[in-house]
Structures are given as C-alpha cells and as structure tokens.
Amino acid sequence: DTGCFGGEHVTSASFGKYGDLILRGTTDDIVDPYVSFYISNYRGLHSQSALNAPDYKGMVMRVLPNTADSGSIFELFYYTSDHGFAEGGYSVSAQYNNREEWQYLVFDFTDKPLWSGTIDGFRLEWTLKGGKGAEMAISDMWFFGSAEEALAFAEAQMPEETTAGETTAEESSGAD
C-alpha cells in the first residue's frame, strides 16, 4: 500500500495499466462511491515538494471514463492543510462525456473557500449514479496559476474536442 488511496466508500483503486497512471478506479455497488487520493503522499513517493494551494487556481485532469456510467459530472472535493476533510461547499466539478476516450477536465479553484495552505488530497467522485462498474482512469494532473491558463492548456491538448463545457475550435470558427 502506497498510502495514496483511501476513503469510507472506497472503490477499487490502483496504479498501473497506462504507464504512470495515477488512478484506475471501478465503483462497487454502493451509494456515493468515491476514492480519496492523497496527493501529498503521492508527491512524497516521487520526492516532490508540497503544493501551495493559493498558487494554483486551475487544474487539468486527463481522464478516461467507460460507458457504464450514466452520469457525466466529476466532483472533486479538496483537502488542504487548512481544511482536512471533504464536505459540501469545498468542491469543484467538471463535465465529461461518457465515450471511452481520453478527455481533459478543467477545475477552477478561484475564490473557493479554504483553498489555502498546502494541497493534501482530493476526494474523487466520477459518478453520480452509484451502481457497480463505472470506471475512470486518471493519467495526469496539471496545476496552473489561473483557471484561464488551465483551460488554454486543455484546449491545446485536444483542440477538436469539447473541453470543460467550452465549444470546440471548429464550432467557434464556424459560428460567424
């Protein structure tokens, strides 16, 4: 055990399959399935320093969902050294599609309460459905000084895809 995953309603979570994958999780047949990812422990395993929350207002996460999930909202509760547990009001969310393809989700921490101290972890809730079999792979997380920088990065990775509810480059140029 690396000490990177946990949670009361933990689903299966592990490293592997896609290289240096952060998470491959599959929901069990429980209500409110989630996995807690302790980024401070993960960074410690890789000899990386702590992340100061106020320095990062935007985050991009590269995800691969499966089609077993009928929901398309990824809710991310945050834990910091100033706020050490998940609860309502201390989360951000992003929309994804249910196609089995890599997607880039953008999370905006601008003006979030208690987004201070160091970033300790996240409670990852990638399904609203609850039921067994909804899978999500997460290969990367990138942190940015602003949500705008995060969105620009995500759009540059997949310019022909919809990113975080934004229109595609093709749709934007064809609208005039």
Backbone as JSON, one array per atom type, in Angstrom:
{
  "sequence": "DTGCFGGEHVTSASFGKYGDLILRGTTDDIVDPYVSFYISNYRGLHSQSALNAPDYKGMVMRVLPNTADSGSIFELFYYTSDHGFAEGGYSVSAQYNNREEWQYLVFDFTDKPLWSGTIDGFRLEWTLKGGKGAEMAISDMWFFGSAEEALAFAEAQMPEETTAGETTAEESSGAD",
  "N": [[0.85, -1.2, 0.0], [0.61, 2.15, -0.9], [-0.27, 4.31, 0.5], [-1.65, 6.25, -0.8], [-4.32, 6.11, -1.5], [-7.68, 6.02, -0.25], [-10.63, 6.04, 1.88], [-14.03, 6.13, 3.05], [-16.14, 5.06, 1.5], [-14.68, 3.65, -0.34], [-13.72, 2.68, -3.58], [-12.4, 0.22, -5.83], [-9.02, 0.95, -6.4], [-6.02, 1.69, -8.05], [-2.56, 1.83, -9.1], [-1.19, 1.73, -12.44], [-1.47, -0.07, -15.6], [-1.75, 2.05, -17.7], [0.84, 3.07, -17.9], [2.48, 5.46, -15.95], [0.13, 5.75, -14.28], [-2.17, 7.6, -12.38], [-4.59, 6.8, -11.21], [-6.78, 4.05, -11.46], [-9.93, 3.41, -11.23], [-12.78, 1.52, -10.16], [-16.21, 1.44, -9.6], [-17.91, 0.04, -6.81], [-20.92, -1.69, -5.84], [-22.34, 0.47, -4.28], [-23.72, 3.23, -2.43], [-22.96, 6.56, -3.24], [-20.19, 6.3, -4.31], [-16.65, 6.73, -4.07], [-13.18, 7.72, -4.28], [-10.52, 8.57, -2.25], [-7.75, 10.51, -2.94], [-4.61, 10.97, -1.91], [-2.69, 13.4, -2.52], [-0.46, 14.57, -1.39], [0.92, 12.42, -0.23], [1.46, 10.95, -2.55], [3.12, 12.75, -3.95], [5.23, 12.79, -2.17], [6.2, 10.17, -2.46], [7.44, 10.44, -4.88], [9.43, 12.2, -4.38], [8.77, 14.94, -4.45], [8.04, 18.37, -3.78], [5.65, 19.96, -1.54], [2.49, 21.35, -2.62], [1.47, 24.66, -2.76], [-1.62, 25.8, -2.14], [-2.88, 28.45, -2.71], [-1.3, 29.31, -4.85], [-2.18, 28.01, -7.06], [-4.81, 28.17, -9.08], [-6.12, 26.85, -11.04], [-6.71, 23.6, -12.43], [-5.96, 20.79, -14.44], [-7.16, 17.68, -15.43], [-6.46, 14.6, -16.85], [-8.56, 12.22, -18.1], [-10.09, 8.97, -18.5], [-13.06, 7.71, -19.05], [-15.46, 4.98, -18.7], [-18.25, 3.5, -20.46], [-20.19, 2.59, -18.73], [-21.22, 4.3, -16.93], [-23.85, 6.5, -16.3], [-23.84, 9.1, -15.55], [-22.31, 12.36, -15.89], [-20.78, 14.16, -14.56], [-17.98, 15.16, -12.83], [-17.07, 15.36, -9.63], [-14.94, 17.03, -7.45], [-13.72, 17.02, -4.39], [-11.78, 18.93, -2.13], [-8.86, 18.64, -0.07], [-6.95, 20.39, 2.19], [-4.07, 21.63, 4.02], [-5.24, 23.45, 5.67], [-7.87, 22.73, 5.67], [-8.99, 19.76, 6.26], [-10.77, 17.69, 5.29], [-13.44, 16.18, 3.34], [-16.34, 17.93, 2.46], [-19.59, 19.34, 1.83], [-19.62, 22.28, -0.18], [-16.93, 22.62, -0.39], [-15.75, 21.94, -2.89], [-15.13, 21.36, -6.4], [-16.3, 21.07, -9.78], [-16.51, 19.31, -12.93], [-17.54, 18.71, -16.27], [-17.9, 15.74, -18.22], [-17.85, 13.61, -21.17], [-19.38, 10.43, -21.89], [-18.02, 8.78, -23.57], [-15.59, 6.31, -24.36], [-12.8, 7.59, -24.29], [-9.8, 9.52, -24.05], [-9.98, 12.45, -22.12], [-9.88, 15.92, -21.18], [-10.32, 17.48, -18.21], [-11.25, 20.52, -16.69], [-10.69, 22.24, -13.73], [-11.72, 24.8, -11.58], [-10.44, 26.7, -9.08], [-10.65, 29.28, -8.24], [-11.44, 31.77, -5.94], [-12.45, 29.89, -4.11], [-13.67, 28.65, -0.99], [-11.49, 28.26, 1.77], [-9.35, 27.39, 0.16], [-6.48, 27.15, 0.74], [-3.26, 27.06, 2.42], [-1.38, 24.0, 2.13], [-1.86, 21.66, -0.57], [-3.39, 18.74, 0.18], [-4.96, 16.54, -0.66], [-7.55, 14.91, -2.66], [-10.98, 14.15, -2.9], [-12.33, 11.99, -5.06], [-15.02, 11.88, -7.11], [-16.45, 10.38, -9.58], [-18.81, 9.51, -10.56], [-22.3, 9.91, -10.5], [-24.2, 8.13, -10.37], [-23.92, 5.86, -8.72], [-24.04, 2.67, -8.51], [-22.57, -0.41, -9.7], [-19.52, -0.81, -11.48], [-18.79, 1.52, -12.93], [-16.11, 2.97, -14.41], [-13.04, 4.82, -14.16], [-10.15, 6.16, -15.42], [-7.29, 7.97, -14.5], [-4.73, 9.77, -15.73], [-3.04, 11.96, -15.54], [-2.39, 15.02, -13.72], [-2.39, 18.47, -13.87], [-1.29, 21.56, -12.6], [-2.13, 25.03, -12.49], [-1.55, 28.59, -12.46], [-3.85, 30.07, -12.92], [-7.36, 29.65, -13.71], [-7.9, 30.23, -16.33], [-5.46, 29.78, -17.63], [-5.33, 27.01, -17.26], [-7.56, 26.15, -18.76], [-6.76, 26.99, -21.34], [-4.52, 25.33, -21.7], [-5.76, 22.78, -21.65], [-7.44, 22.96, -23.9], [-5.5, 23.17, -25.88], [-4.45, 20.64, -25.85], [-6.43, 18.96, -26.86], [-7.76, 20.17, -29.28], [-9.88, 19.7, -31.05], [-11.86, 18.6, -29.56], [-14.54, 18.92, -27.18], [-14.02, 20.74, -24.27], [-14.37, 20.93, -20.88], [-17.01, 21.97, -21.01], [-16.78, 23.99, -22.87], [-17.04, 25.37, -26.2], [-15.99, 23.75, -29.24], [-13.01, 24.38, -31.19], [-13.6, 24.25, -33.89], [-16.4, 24.63, -33.9], [-16.49, 27.24, -32.91], [-15.17, 28.74, -34.91], [-16.86, 28.33, -37.05], [-19.16, 29.67, -36.44], [-19.43, 32.28, -37.21]],
  "CA": [[0.0, 0.0, 0.0], [1.4, 3.37, -1.03], [-0.85, 5.36, 1.32], [-2.18, 7.29, -1.69], [-5.76, 5.98, -1.7], [-8.46, 5.64, 0.92], [-11.97, 6.59, 1.91], [-15.07, 5.31, 3.66], [-16.83, 4.36, 0.42], [-13.64, 3.46, -1.34], [-13.9, 1.7, -4.63], [-11.06, -0.3, -6.12], [-8.15, 1.97, -6.99], [-4.65, 1.2, -8.11], [-1.69, 2.37, -10.14], [-0.87, 0.73, -13.44], [-2.06, -0.26, -16.92], [-1.44, 3.07, -18.71], [2.11, 3.71, -17.56], [2.47, 6.06, -14.61], [-1.26, 6.13, -14.07], [-2.48, 8.0, -11.02], [-5.71, 6.03, -10.67], [-7.76, 3.32, -12.26], [-10.93, 3.07, -10.22], [-14.04, 0.91, -10.57], [-17.14, 1.55, -8.49], [-18.62, -1.11, -6.28], [-22.36, -1.45, -5.77], [-22.58, 1.21, -3.05], [-24.21, 4.58, -2.6], [-21.93, 7.59, -3.13], [-18.84, 5.76, -4.42], [-15.56, 7.68, -4.29], [-11.84, 7.36, -3.86], [-9.7, 9.69, -1.8], [-6.38, 10.47, -3.47], [-3.77, 11.82, -1.07], [-1.64, 13.88, -3.41], [0.75, 14.85, -0.61], [1.64, 11.15, -0.13], [1.93, 10.63, -3.89], [4.26, 13.62, -4.25], [6.31, 12.32, -1.31], [6.77, 8.97, -3.08], [8.23, 10.87, -6.03], [10.36, 13.21, -3.87], [8.34, 16.25, -4.91], [7.65, 19.23, -2.67], [4.22, 20.23, -1.36], [1.9, 22.38, -3.47], [0.82, 25.74, -2.02], [-2.93, 25.96, -2.79], [-3.16, 29.77, -3.32], [-0.52, 29.5, -6.07], [-2.79, 27.23, -8.14], [-6.25, 28.42, -9.18], [-6.67, 25.98, -12.07], [-6.14, 22.26, -12.54], [-6.44, 19.97, -15.55], [-7.04, 16.27, -15.16], [-6.67, 13.77, -18.04], [-9.37, 11.09, -17.65], [-10.65, 8.01, -19.45], [-14.21, 7.04, -18.46], [-16.07, 3.93, -19.52], [-19.63, 3.82, -20.79], [-21.12, 2.03, -17.76], [-21.71, 5.39, -16.09], [-24.81, 7.38, -16.99], [-23.58, 10.47, -15.13], [-21.2, 12.97, -16.61], [-20.22, 15.21, -13.71], [-16.89, 14.73, -11.97], [-16.96, 16.28, -8.49], [-13.63, 16.93, -6.82], [-13.63, 17.68, -3.09], [-10.36, 19.16, -1.87], [-8.31, 18.63, 1.28], [-5.71, 21.17, 2.33], [-3.59, 21.66, 5.41], [-6.17, 24.3, 6.42], [-9.2, 22.11, 5.64], [-8.54, 18.39, 6.05], [-11.76, 16.65, 5.01], [-14.42, 16.51, 2.29], [-17.69, 18.29, 2.87], [-20.27, 20.22, 0.89], [-19.12, 23.65, -0.24], [-15.48, 22.59, -0.59], [-15.53, 21.09, -4.05], [-15.27, 21.91, -7.75], [-16.75, 19.99, -10.66], [-16.32, 19.45, -14.37], [-18.38, 17.82, -17.06], [-17.21, 14.9, -19.2], [-18.77, 12.77, -21.92], [-19.24, 9.03, -21.5], [-17.3, 8.0, -24.57], [-14.32, 5.76, -23.87], [-11.7, 8.29, -24.92], [-9.13, 10.43, -23.12], [-10.56, 13.79, -22.07], [-9.21, 16.85, -20.27], [-11.27, 18.2, -17.37], [-10.69, 21.73, -16.1], [-11.26, 22.58, -12.43], [-11.45, 26.19, -11.24], [-10.41, 26.92, -7.63], [-10.7, 30.71, -7.98], [-12.38, 32.21, -4.91], [-13.03, 28.78, -3.35], [-13.41, 28.79, 0.45], [-10.41, 27.47, 2.36], [-8.33, 26.94, -0.79], [-5.31, 27.78, 1.37], [-2.34, 26.06, 2.94], [-0.86, 23.1, 1.1], [-2.84, 20.72, -1.11], [-3.14, 17.4, 0.74], [-5.6, 15.48, -1.42], [-8.83, 15.12, -3.31], [-11.97, 13.07, -2.93], [-12.7, 11.88, -6.46], [-16.34, 11.31, -7.35], [-16.63, 10.45, -11.02], [-20.13, 9.02, -10.95], [-23.43, 10.3, -9.67], [-25.14, 7.02, -10.48], [-23.84, 4.89, -7.65], [-24.01, 1.35, -9.08], [-21.31, -1.12, -9.9], [-18.91, -0.92, -12.79], [-18.36, 2.76, -13.57], [-14.66, 3.07, -14.3], [-12.4, 6.06, -14.55], [-8.7, 6.19, -15.32], [-6.72, 9.32, -14.44], [-3.31, 9.59, -16.03], [-2.23, 13.14, -15.22], [-2.96, 16.24, -13.15], [-1.51, 19.63, -14.05], [-1.73, 22.71, -11.83], [-1.84, 26.3, -13.14], [-1.78, 29.78, -11.66], [-5.21, 30.56, -13.11], [-8.28, 28.76, -14.43], [-7.77, 30.55, -17.76], [-4.28, 29.03, -18.11], [-5.71, 25.6, -17.28], [-8.44, 25.95, -19.91], [-5.96, 27.12, -22.55], [-3.73, 24.11, -21.81], [-6.65, 21.67, -22.01], [-7.86, 23.15, -25.28], [-4.35, 22.9, -26.75], [-4.23, 19.19, -25.9], [-7.47, 18.34, -27.68], [-8.48, 21.31, -29.85], [-11.1, 19.32, -31.77], [-12.82, 18.06, -28.61], [-15.13, 19.83, -26.21], [-13.27, 20.72, -23.02], [-14.98, 21.6, -19.73], [-18.2, 22.71, -21.37], [-16.49, 25.01, -23.86], [-17.26, 24.94, -27.58], [-14.77, 23.34, -29.91], [-12.43, 25.38, -32.09], [-14.35, 24.17, -35.15], [-17.7, 25.28, -33.68], [-16.28, 28.68, -32.75], [-14.83, 29.38, -36.18], [-17.98, 28.19, -37.97], [-20.32, 30.39, -35.95], [-19.51, 33.63, -37.81]],
  "C": [[0.88, 1.24, 0.0], [0.9, 4.49, -0.12], [-1.45, 6.48, 0.49], [-3.69, 7.25, -1.83], [-6.43, 5.6, -0.4], [-9.86, 6.18, 0.81], [-12.98, 5.6, 2.46], [-15.81, 4.48, 2.62], [-15.86, 4.08, -0.71], [-14.05, 2.4, -2.35], [-12.52, 1.14, -4.92], [-10.25, 0.79, -6.81], [-6.73, 1.44, -6.97], [-3.87, 1.98, -9.15], [-1.58, 1.31, -11.23], [-1.59, 0.88, -14.76], [-1.67, 0.77, -17.96], [-0.13, 3.78, -18.41], [2.06, 4.25, -16.15], [1.09, 6.64, -14.34], [-1.48, 6.5, -12.61], [-3.55, 7.07, -10.44], [-6.41, 5.26, -11.77], [-8.76, 2.82, -11.24], [-12.17, 2.47, -10.85], [-14.99, 0.95, -9.39], [-17.69, 0.2, -8.09], [-20.09, -0.75, -6.22], [-22.7, -0.81, -4.43], [-23.14, 2.58, -3.39], [-23.05, 5.54, -2.41], [-20.51, 7.02, -3.22], [-17.8, 6.86, -4.67], [-14.24, 7.06, -3.9], [-11.18, 8.64, -3.38], [-8.29, 9.48, -2.32], [-5.56, 11.48, -2.68], [-2.54, 12.26, -1.87], [-0.35, 14.18, -2.64], [1.57, 13.56, -0.44], [2.23, 10.75, -1.48], [3.17, 11.46, -4.24], [5.46, 13.21, -3.4], [6.98, 11.08, -1.87], [7.7, 9.32, -4.23], [9.2, 12.01, -5.67], [10.05, 14.61, -4.4], [7.86, 17.07, -3.72], [6.14, 19.45, -2.65], [3.77, 21.35, -2.3], [1.16, 23.4, -2.6], [-0.48, 26.1, -2.74], [-3.15, 27.35, -3.41], [-2.37, 30.05, -4.61], [-1.17, 28.86, -7.29], [-4.3, 27.41, -8.14], [-6.92, 27.55, -10.24], [-5.96, 24.64, -12.1], [-6.76, 21.57, -13.74], [-6.18, 18.52, -15.18], [-7.34, 15.5, -16.46], [-7.35, 12.48, -17.58], [-9.83, 10.22, -18.82], [-11.81, 7.3, -18.77], [-14.61, 5.82, -19.27], [-17.54, 4.28, -19.71], [-20.64, 3.25, -19.8], [-21.78, 3.11, -16.9], [-22.67, 6.26, -16.87], [-24.63, 8.83, -16.58], [-22.42, 11.05, -15.9], [-20.62, 14.15, -15.85], [-19.16, 14.59, -12.82], [-16.79, 15.76, -10.86], [-15.67, 15.98, -7.75], [-13.67, 17.73, -5.52], [-12.14, 17.83, -2.77], [-10.06, 19.16, -0.38], [-7.06, 19.49, 1.26], [-5.25, 21.1, 3.78], [-4.48, 22.54, 6.29], [-7.58, 23.73, 6.5], [-9.01, 20.64, 5.28], [-9.57, 17.33, 5.74], [-12.76, 17.13, 3.96], [-15.76, 16.84, 2.91], [-18.28, 19.25, 1.84], [-19.74, 21.64, 0.98], [-17.62, 23.74, -0.48], [-15.15, 21.64, -1.74], [-15.64, 21.93, -5.33], [-15.72, 20.76, -8.63], [-16.49, 20.34, -12.11], [-17.17, 18.4, -15.07], [-17.52, 17.0, -18.01], [-18.26, 14.14, -20.01], [-18.46, 11.31, -21.59], [-18.57, 8.16, -22.56], [-15.97, 7.52, -23.99], [-13.18, 6.37, -24.67], [-11.08, 9.23, -23.89], [-9.72, 11.82, -23.26], [-9.8, 14.61, -21.04], [-10.26, 17.65, -19.52], [-10.57, 19.38, -16.72], [-11.44, 22.04, -14.8], [-10.78, 23.97, -12.03], [-11.55, 26.39, -9.73], [-10.45, 28.4, -7.27], [-11.79, 31.02, -6.96], [-13.06, 31.08, -4.15], [-12.7, 28.94, -1.87], [-12.35, 27.8, 0.91], [-9.51, 26.8, 1.34], [-7.06, 27.65, -0.36], [-4.45, 26.68, 1.99], [-1.78, 25.22, 1.82], [-1.95, 22.12, 0.68], [-2.48, 19.33, -0.6], [-3.77, 16.3, -0.09], [-6.94, 15.89, -1.99], [-9.72, 13.9, -3.1], [-12.53, 13.07, -4.35], [-14.03, 11.18, -6.61], [-16.66, 11.45, -8.82], [-17.96, 9.9, -11.48], [-21.17, 9.52, -9.98], [-24.4, 9.13, -9.53], [-25.11, 6.11, -9.27], [-23.71, 3.49, -8.18], [-22.61, 0.83, -9.39], [-20.82, -0.95, -11.33], [-18.51, 0.36, -13.49], [-16.86, 2.92, -13.34], [-14.17, 4.43, -14.74], [-10.9, 5.86, -14.39], [-8.27, 7.65, -15.32], [-5.23, 9.17, -14.66], [-2.46, 10.77, -15.58], [-3.07, 14.21, -14.53], [-1.94, 17.34, -13.35], [-2.12, 20.79, -13.27], [-1.25, 23.99, -12.49], [-2.18, 27.46, -12.21], [-3.18, 30.34, -11.8], [-6.05, 29.52, -13.85], [-8.18, 28.99, -15.94], [-6.57, 29.81, -18.37], [-4.59, 27.54, -18.22], [-6.58, 25.29, -18.49], [-7.66, 26.03, -21.22], [-5.1, 25.87, -22.77], [-4.59, 22.95, -22.28], [-7.08, 21.77, -23.47], [-6.73, 22.87, -26.26], [-4.07, 21.4, -26.88], [-5.2, 18.5, -26.85], [-8.31, 19.42, -28.34], [-9.77, 20.93, -30.57], [-12.16, 18.75, -30.84], [-13.39, 19.16, -27.73], [-14.41, 19.66, -24.89], [-14.0, 21.55, -21.98], [-16.16, 22.49, -20.12], [-18.0, 23.8, -22.38], [-16.81, 24.49, -25.26], [-15.93, 24.59, -28.22], [-14.27, 24.46, -30.8], [-13.19, 25.42, -33.41], [-15.7, 24.87, -35.02], [-17.56, 26.79, -33.57], [-16.01, 29.35, -34.08], [-15.98, 29.31, -37.18], [-19.19, 29.02, -37.59], [-20.49, 31.75, -36.6], [-20.15, 33.62, -39.15]]
}
